[in-house]
mmCIF file of C-alpha atoms in Angstrom:
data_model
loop_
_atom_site.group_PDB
_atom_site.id
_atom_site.type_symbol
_atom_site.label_atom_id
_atom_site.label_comp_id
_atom_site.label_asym_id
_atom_site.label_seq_id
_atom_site.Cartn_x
_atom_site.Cartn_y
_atom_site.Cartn_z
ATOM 1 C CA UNK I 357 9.834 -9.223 -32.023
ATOM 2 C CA UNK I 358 10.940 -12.463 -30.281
ATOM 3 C CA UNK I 359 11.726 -11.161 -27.111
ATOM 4 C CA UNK I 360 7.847 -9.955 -27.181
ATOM 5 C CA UNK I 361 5.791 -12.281 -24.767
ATOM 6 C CA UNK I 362 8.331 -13.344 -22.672
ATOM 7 C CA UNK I 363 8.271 -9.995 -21.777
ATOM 8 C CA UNK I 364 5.013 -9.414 -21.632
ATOM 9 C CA UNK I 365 4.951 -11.945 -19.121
ATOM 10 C CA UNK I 366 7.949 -10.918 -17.217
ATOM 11 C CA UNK I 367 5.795 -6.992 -17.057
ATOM 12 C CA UNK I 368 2.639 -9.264 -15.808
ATOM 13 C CA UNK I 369 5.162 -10.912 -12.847
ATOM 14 C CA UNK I 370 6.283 -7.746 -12.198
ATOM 15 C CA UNK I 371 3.140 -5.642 -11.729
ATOM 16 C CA UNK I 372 1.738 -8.470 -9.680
ATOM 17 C CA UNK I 373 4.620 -8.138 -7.347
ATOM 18 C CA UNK I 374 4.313 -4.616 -6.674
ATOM 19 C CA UNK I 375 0.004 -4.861 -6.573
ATOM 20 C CA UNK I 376 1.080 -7.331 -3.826
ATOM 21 C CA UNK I 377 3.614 -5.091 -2.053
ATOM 22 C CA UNK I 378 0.772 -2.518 -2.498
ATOM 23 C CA UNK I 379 -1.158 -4.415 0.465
ATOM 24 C CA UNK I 380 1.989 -5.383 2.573
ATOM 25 C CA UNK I 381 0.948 -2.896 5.717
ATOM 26 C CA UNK I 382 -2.841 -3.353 6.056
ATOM 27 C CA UNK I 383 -2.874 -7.139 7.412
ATOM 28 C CA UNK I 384 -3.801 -8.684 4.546
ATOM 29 C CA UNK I 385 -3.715 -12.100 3.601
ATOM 30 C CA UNK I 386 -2.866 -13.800 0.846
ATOM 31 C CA UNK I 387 -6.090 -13.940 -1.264
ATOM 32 C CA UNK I 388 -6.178 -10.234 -0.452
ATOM 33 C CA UNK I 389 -2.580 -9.556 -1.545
ATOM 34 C CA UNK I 390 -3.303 -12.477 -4.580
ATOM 35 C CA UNK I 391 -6.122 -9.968 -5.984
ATOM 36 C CA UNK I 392 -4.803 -6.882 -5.528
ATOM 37 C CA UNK I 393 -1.428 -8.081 -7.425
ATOM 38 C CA UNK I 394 -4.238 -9.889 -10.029
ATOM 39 C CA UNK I 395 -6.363 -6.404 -10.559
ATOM 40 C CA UNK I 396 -2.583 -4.322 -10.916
ATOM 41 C CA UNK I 397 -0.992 -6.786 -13.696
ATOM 42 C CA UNK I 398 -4.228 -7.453 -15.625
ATOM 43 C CA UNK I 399 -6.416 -3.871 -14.972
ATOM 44 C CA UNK I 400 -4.760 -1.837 -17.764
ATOM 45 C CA UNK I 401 -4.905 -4.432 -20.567
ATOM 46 C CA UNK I 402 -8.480 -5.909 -19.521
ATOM 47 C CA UNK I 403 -9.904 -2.249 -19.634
ATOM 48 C CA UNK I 404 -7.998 -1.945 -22.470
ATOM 49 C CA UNK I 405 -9.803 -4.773 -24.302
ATOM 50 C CA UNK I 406 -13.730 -4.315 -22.984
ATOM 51 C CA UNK I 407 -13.771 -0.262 -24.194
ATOM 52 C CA UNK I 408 -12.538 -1.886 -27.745
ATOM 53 C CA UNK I 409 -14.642 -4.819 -28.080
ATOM 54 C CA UNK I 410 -11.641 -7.178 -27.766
ATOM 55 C CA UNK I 411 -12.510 -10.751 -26.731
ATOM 56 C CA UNK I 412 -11.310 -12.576 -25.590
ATOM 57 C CA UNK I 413 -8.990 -11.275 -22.506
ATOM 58 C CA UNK I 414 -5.728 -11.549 -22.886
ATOM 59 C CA UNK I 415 -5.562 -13.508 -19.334
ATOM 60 C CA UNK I 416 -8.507 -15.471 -20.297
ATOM 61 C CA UNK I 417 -7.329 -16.456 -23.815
ATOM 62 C CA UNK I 418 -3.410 -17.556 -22.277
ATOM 63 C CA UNK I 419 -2.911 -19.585 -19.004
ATOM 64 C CA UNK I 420 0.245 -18.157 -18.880
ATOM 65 C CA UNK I 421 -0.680 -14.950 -17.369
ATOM 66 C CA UNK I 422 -2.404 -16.478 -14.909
ATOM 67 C CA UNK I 423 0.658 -18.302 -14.477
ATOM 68 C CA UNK I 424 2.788 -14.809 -14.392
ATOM 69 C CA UNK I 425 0.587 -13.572 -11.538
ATOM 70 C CA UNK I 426 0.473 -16.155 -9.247
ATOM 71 C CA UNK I 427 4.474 -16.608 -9.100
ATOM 72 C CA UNK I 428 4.631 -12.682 -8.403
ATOM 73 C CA UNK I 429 2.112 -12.724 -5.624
ATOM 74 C CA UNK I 430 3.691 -15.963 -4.166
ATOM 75 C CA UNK I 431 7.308 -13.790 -4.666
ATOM 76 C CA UNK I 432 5.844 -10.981 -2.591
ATOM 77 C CA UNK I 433 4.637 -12.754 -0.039
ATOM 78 C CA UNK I 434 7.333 -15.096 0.209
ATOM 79 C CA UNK I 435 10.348 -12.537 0.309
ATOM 80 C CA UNK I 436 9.009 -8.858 1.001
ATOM 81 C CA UNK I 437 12.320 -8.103 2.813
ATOM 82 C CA UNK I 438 14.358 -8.920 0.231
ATOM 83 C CA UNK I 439 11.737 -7.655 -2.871
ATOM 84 C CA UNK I 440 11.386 -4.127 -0.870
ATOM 85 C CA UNK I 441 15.593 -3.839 -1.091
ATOM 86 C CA UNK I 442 15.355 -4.000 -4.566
ATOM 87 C CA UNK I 443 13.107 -1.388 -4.363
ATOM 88 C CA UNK I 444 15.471 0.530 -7.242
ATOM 89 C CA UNK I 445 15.430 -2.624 -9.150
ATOM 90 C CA UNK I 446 11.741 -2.827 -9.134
ATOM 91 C CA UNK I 447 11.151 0.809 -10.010
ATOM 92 C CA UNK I 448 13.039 0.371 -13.349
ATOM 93 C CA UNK I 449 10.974 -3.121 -14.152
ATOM 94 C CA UNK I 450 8.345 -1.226 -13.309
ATOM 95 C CA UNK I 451 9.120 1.316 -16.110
ATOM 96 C CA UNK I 452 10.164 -0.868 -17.916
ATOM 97 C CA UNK I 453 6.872 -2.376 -18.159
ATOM 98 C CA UNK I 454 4.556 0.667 -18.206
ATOM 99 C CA UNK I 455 6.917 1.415 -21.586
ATOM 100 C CA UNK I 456 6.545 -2.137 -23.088
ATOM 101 C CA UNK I 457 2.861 -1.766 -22.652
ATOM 102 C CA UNK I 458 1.930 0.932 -23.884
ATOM 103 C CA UNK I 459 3.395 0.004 -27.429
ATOM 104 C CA UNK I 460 1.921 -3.055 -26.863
ATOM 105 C CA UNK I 461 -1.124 -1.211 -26.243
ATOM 106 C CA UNK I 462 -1.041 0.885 -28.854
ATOM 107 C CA UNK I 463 -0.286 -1.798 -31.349
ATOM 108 C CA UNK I 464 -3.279 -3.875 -29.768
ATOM 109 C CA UNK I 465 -5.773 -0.458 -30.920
ATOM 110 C CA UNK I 466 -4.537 -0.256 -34.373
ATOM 111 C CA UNK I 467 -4.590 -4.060 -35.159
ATOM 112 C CA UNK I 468 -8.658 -3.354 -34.173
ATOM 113 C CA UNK I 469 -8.882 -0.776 -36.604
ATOM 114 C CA UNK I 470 -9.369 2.470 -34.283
ATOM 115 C CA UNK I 471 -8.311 6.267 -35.371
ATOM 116 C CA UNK I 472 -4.650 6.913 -33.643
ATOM 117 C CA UNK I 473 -5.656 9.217 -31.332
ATOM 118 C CA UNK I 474 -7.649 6.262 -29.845
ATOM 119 C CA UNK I 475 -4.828 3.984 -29.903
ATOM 120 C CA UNK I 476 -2.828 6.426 -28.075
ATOM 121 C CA UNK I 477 -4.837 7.081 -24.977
ATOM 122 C CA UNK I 478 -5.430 2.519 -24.893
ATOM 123 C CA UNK I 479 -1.516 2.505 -25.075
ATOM 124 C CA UNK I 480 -1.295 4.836 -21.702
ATOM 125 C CA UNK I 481 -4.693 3.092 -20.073
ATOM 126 C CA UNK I 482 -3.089 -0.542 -21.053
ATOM 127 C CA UNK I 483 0.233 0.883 -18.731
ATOM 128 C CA UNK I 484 -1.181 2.563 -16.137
ATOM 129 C CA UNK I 485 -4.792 1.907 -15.345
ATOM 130 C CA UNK I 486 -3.795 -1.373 -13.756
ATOM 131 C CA UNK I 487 -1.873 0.643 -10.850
ATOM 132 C CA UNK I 488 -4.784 3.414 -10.861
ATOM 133 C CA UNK I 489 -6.723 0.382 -9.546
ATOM 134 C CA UNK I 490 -4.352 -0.482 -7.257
ATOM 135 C CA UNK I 491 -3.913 2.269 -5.656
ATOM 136 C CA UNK I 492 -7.764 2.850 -5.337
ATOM 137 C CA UNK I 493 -8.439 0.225 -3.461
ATOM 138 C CA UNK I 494 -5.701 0.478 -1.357
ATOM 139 C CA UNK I 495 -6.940 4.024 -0.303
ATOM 140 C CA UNK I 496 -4.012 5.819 -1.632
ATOM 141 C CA UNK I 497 -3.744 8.466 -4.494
ATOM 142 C CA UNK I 498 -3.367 7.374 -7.764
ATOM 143 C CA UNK I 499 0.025 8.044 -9.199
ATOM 144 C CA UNK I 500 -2.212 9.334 -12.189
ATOM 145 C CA UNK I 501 -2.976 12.315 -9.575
ATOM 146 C CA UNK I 502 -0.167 12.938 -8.119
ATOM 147 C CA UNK I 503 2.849 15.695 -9.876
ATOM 148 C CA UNK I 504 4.585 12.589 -10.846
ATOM 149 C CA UNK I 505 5.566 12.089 -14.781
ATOM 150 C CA UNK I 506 3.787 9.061 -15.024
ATOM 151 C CA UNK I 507 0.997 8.934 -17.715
ATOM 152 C CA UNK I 508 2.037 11.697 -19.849
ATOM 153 C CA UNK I 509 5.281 10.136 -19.921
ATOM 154 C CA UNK I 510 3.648 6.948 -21.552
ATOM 155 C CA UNK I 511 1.034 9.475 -23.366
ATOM 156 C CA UNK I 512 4.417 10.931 -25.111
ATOM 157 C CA UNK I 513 5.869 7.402 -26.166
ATOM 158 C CA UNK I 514 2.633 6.612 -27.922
ATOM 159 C CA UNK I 515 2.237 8.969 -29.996
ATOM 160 C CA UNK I 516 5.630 9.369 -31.045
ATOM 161 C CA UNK I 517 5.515 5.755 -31.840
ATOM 162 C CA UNK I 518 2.477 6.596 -34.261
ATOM 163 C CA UNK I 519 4.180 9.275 -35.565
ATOM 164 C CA UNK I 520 7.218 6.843 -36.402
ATOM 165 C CA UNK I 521 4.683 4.458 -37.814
ATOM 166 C CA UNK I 522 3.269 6.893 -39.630
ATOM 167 C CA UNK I 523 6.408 7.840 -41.339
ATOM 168 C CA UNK I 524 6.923 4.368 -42.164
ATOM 169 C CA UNK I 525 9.786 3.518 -40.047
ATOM 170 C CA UNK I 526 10.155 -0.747 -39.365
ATOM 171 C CA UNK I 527 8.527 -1.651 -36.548
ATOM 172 C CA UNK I 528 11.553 -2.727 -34.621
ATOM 173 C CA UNK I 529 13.194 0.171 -34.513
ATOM 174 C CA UNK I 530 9.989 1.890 -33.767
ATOM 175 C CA UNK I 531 9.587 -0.406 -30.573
ATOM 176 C CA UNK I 532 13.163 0.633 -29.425
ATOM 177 C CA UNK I 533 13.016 4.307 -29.636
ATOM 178 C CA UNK I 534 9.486 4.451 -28.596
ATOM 179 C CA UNK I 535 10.201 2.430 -25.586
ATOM 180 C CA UNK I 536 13.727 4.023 -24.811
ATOM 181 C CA UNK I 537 11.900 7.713 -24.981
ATOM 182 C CA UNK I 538 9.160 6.707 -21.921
ATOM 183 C CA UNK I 539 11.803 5.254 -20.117
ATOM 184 C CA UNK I 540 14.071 8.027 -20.527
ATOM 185 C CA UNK I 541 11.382 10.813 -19.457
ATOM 186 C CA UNK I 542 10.690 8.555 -16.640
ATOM 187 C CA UNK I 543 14.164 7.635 -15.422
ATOM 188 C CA UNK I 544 14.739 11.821 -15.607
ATOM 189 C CA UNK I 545 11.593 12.835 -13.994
ATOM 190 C CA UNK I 546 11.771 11.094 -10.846
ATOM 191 C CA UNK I 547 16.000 11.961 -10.617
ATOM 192 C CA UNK I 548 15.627 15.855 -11.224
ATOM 193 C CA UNK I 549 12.048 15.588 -9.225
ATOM 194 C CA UNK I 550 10.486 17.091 -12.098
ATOM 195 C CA UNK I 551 6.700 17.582 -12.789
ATOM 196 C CA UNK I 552 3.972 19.156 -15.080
ATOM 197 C CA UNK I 553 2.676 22.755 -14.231
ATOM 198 C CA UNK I 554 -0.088 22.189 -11.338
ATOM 199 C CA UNK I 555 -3.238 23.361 -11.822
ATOM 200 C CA UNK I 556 -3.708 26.052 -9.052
#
């Protein structure tokens, strides 16, 4: 897919941003905003890669992340006003980029020879385990915890992209619908304020 790394970069530039953002009320400066946008763009993928033996780190192995990072925590700290306006914009990069990696997470697995089941849950901890992190250290509840569709939205595209792959469909297409489908749940979750059955 050409359009691949550039936008795994432009996902990396925009979870730094909102890591940043994360930080913007609690007086920090910028090494403190700088590695809490670091831990929320790289978190997912670098967990992602240590529980399957996968060296090295994507950030470690291409400058260009680094790169990626550093322009989105220099862009948050720079122009909050104007970043926290687009706060509609930055929700649908945002899931934009928790869909992109989780097929990219997925496809990571299964290149490294795991069962699919396995490469499932990496494509949802590649998406979201970056912002789990995030939000721990910034002493707020994971959006993993909260009624939100979040994960289980990303769960859902990952296996029905294995399913897809499974039936033997070309990859392309695969990427498309399995992408468009975690979007879609997430666009319509958060609109009609729907959640999964709580746990009383």
């Amino acid at each position: 897919m050409d359009l691949q790394y550039p936008l795994e970069l432009v996902g990396t530039f925009v979870f730094a941003i909102s890591g940043a953002l994360a930080v913007r009320d609690r007086e920090h400066d910028l090494f403190g905003a700088g590695f809490t946008g670091f831990i929320t763009a790289i978190g997912g993928g670098t967990l992602r890669d240590v529980l399957l033996g996968s060296y090295p780190l994507v950030w470690i192995g291409d400058i260009h992340f680094l790169y990626a990072i550093l322009l989105g925590v220099l862009a948050a700290f720079i122009f909050p006003g104007i970043l926290l306006k687009l706060r509609k914009t930055m929700f649908l990069f945002d899931t934009l980029g928790i869909a992109f990696f989780t097929v990219l997470g997925v496809e990571k697995a299964l290149s490294l020879g795991v069962r699919p089941e396995i490469a499932a849950i990496m494509g949802m901890f590649t998406a979201v385990m970056g912002g789990v992190i995030r939000d721990t250290l910034t002493n707020e509840i994971p959006i993993l915890f909260s009624k939100e569709i979040y994960a289980s939205a990303c769960l859902t595209g990952a296996i029905l992209y294995l399913v897809l792959n499974y039936l033997g469909l070309e990859r392309d297409y695969n990427l498309l619908i399995s992408i468009s489908v975690i979007i879609s749940i997430r666009l319509i979750a958060v609109k009609y304020k729907l959640s999964l059955p709580r746990l009383d």
